[in-house]
Amino acid sequence: QVQLVESGGGLVQPGGTLRLSCAASRSGPSFDVMGWYRQAPEKQRDLVAFITREGSTNYVDSVKGRFTISTDNAKNTVWLQMNSLKPEDTAVYYCYARFPWAPSHVYWGQGSQVTVSS
């Protein structure tokens, strides 16, 4: 079973930068979609960004121009570069992935805390 391992969260001041990573343990076929949701305390889990196998990227409006998602050539690792962080970005960020060999299953990472505070 594939495992998604996240890293890169932390505490930063407003305007700061963090870079999240998420790596799939399984080699072989690349992902169809990989990205992050985030969930702030007492709020729903919302999609932040994702990247497709073809390289198309999508972002929630609130992070456009500040966040950049990218992937490696093997399509098993993704990075989320987060610049100009704001307090409202504070949340647990959950990596997710879908793979062509398990089309009905969504894999989730363990979550990575991002806190933006002065």
mmCIF file of C-alpha atoms in Angstrom, residues 31-78:
data_model
loop_
_atom_site.group_PDB
_atom_site.id
_atom_site.type_symbol
_atom_site.label_atom_id
_atom_site.label_comp_id
_atom_site.label_asym_id
_atom_site.label_seq_id
_atom_site.Cartn_x
_atom_site.Cartn_y
_atom_site.Cartn_z
ATOM 1 C CA PHE A 31 0.037 9.710 -9.929
ATOM 2 C CA ASP A 32 -2.985 11.032 -11.734
ATOM 3 C CA VAL A 33 -3.423 13.906 -9.317
ATOM 4 C CA MET A 34 -1.459 15.013 -6.298
ATOM 5 C CA GLY A 35 -1.858 18.044 -4.101
ATOM 6 C CA TRP A 36 -2.876 19.463 -0.745
ATOM 7 C CA TYR A 37 -5.974 20.162 1.223
ATOM 8 C CA ARG A 38 -5.834 22.235 4.368
ATOM 9 C CA GLN A 39 -7.974 22.366 7.460
ATOM 10 C CA ALA A 40 -7.987 25.156 9.987
ATOM 11 C CA PRO A 41 -9.384 24.630 13.489
ATOM 12 C CA GLU A 42 -13.152 24.278 13.479
ATOM 13 C CA LYS A 43 -13.275 24.582 9.700
ATOM 14 C CA GLN A 44 -13.813 22.223 6.799
ATOM 15 C CA ARG A 45 -10.999 20.693 4.831
ATOM 16 C CA ASP A 46 -10.558 22.705 1.635
ATOM 17 C CA LEU A 47 -8.550 22.069 -1.495
ATOM 18 C CA VAL A 48 -5.489 24.305 -1.804
ATOM 19 C CA ALA A 49 -3.669 23.158 -4.914
ATOM 20 C CA PHE A 50 -3.097 20.158 -7.104
ATOM 21 C CA ILE A 51 -1.039 19.056 -10.054
ATOM 22 C CA THR A 52 -1.948 16.450 -12.637
ATOM 23 C CA ARG A 53 0.167 13.861 -14.366
ATOM 24 C CA GLU A 54 0.145 16.098 -17.428
ATOM 25 C CA GLY A 55 1.514 18.984 -15.412
ATOM 26 C CA SER A 56 -1.596 21.111 -15.146
ATOM 27 C CA THR A 57 -1.866 23.030 -11.901
ATOM 28 C CA ASN A 58 -4.787 24.521 -10.037
ATOM 29 C CA TYR A 59 -4.957 26.758 -6.998
ATOM 30 C CA VAL A 60 -7.636 28.100 -4.758
ATOM 31 C CA ASP A 61 -8.039 31.812 -5.432
ATOM 32 C CA SER A 62 -6.730 32.845 -2.042
ATOM 33 C CA VAL A 63 -3.253 31.421 -2.732
ATOM 34 C CA LYS A 64 -2.825 32.276 -6.408
ATOM 35 C CA GLY A 65 0.363 34.202 -6.996
ATOM 36 C CA ARG A 66 1.781 33.115 -3.643
ATOM 37 C CA PHE A 67 1.842 29.297 -3.778
ATOM 38 C CA THR A 68 3.435 27.134 -6.440
ATOM 39 C CA ILE A 69 3.005 23.392 -6.757
ATOM 40 C CA SER A 70 5.502 21.283 -8.673
ATOM 41 C CA THR A 71 6.478 17.674 -9.201
ATOM 42 C CA ASP A 72 9.443 15.555 -10.188
ATOM 43 C CA ASN A 73 9.898 13.655 -13.440
ATOM 44 C CA ALA A 74 8.857 10.372 -11.856
ATOM 45 C CA LYS A 75 5.586 11.939 -10.724
ATOM 46 C CA ASN A 76 5.755 10.552 -7.222
ATOM 47 C CA THR A 77 6.802 13.615 -5.259
ATOM 48 C CA VAL A 78 5.263 17.059 -5.072
#
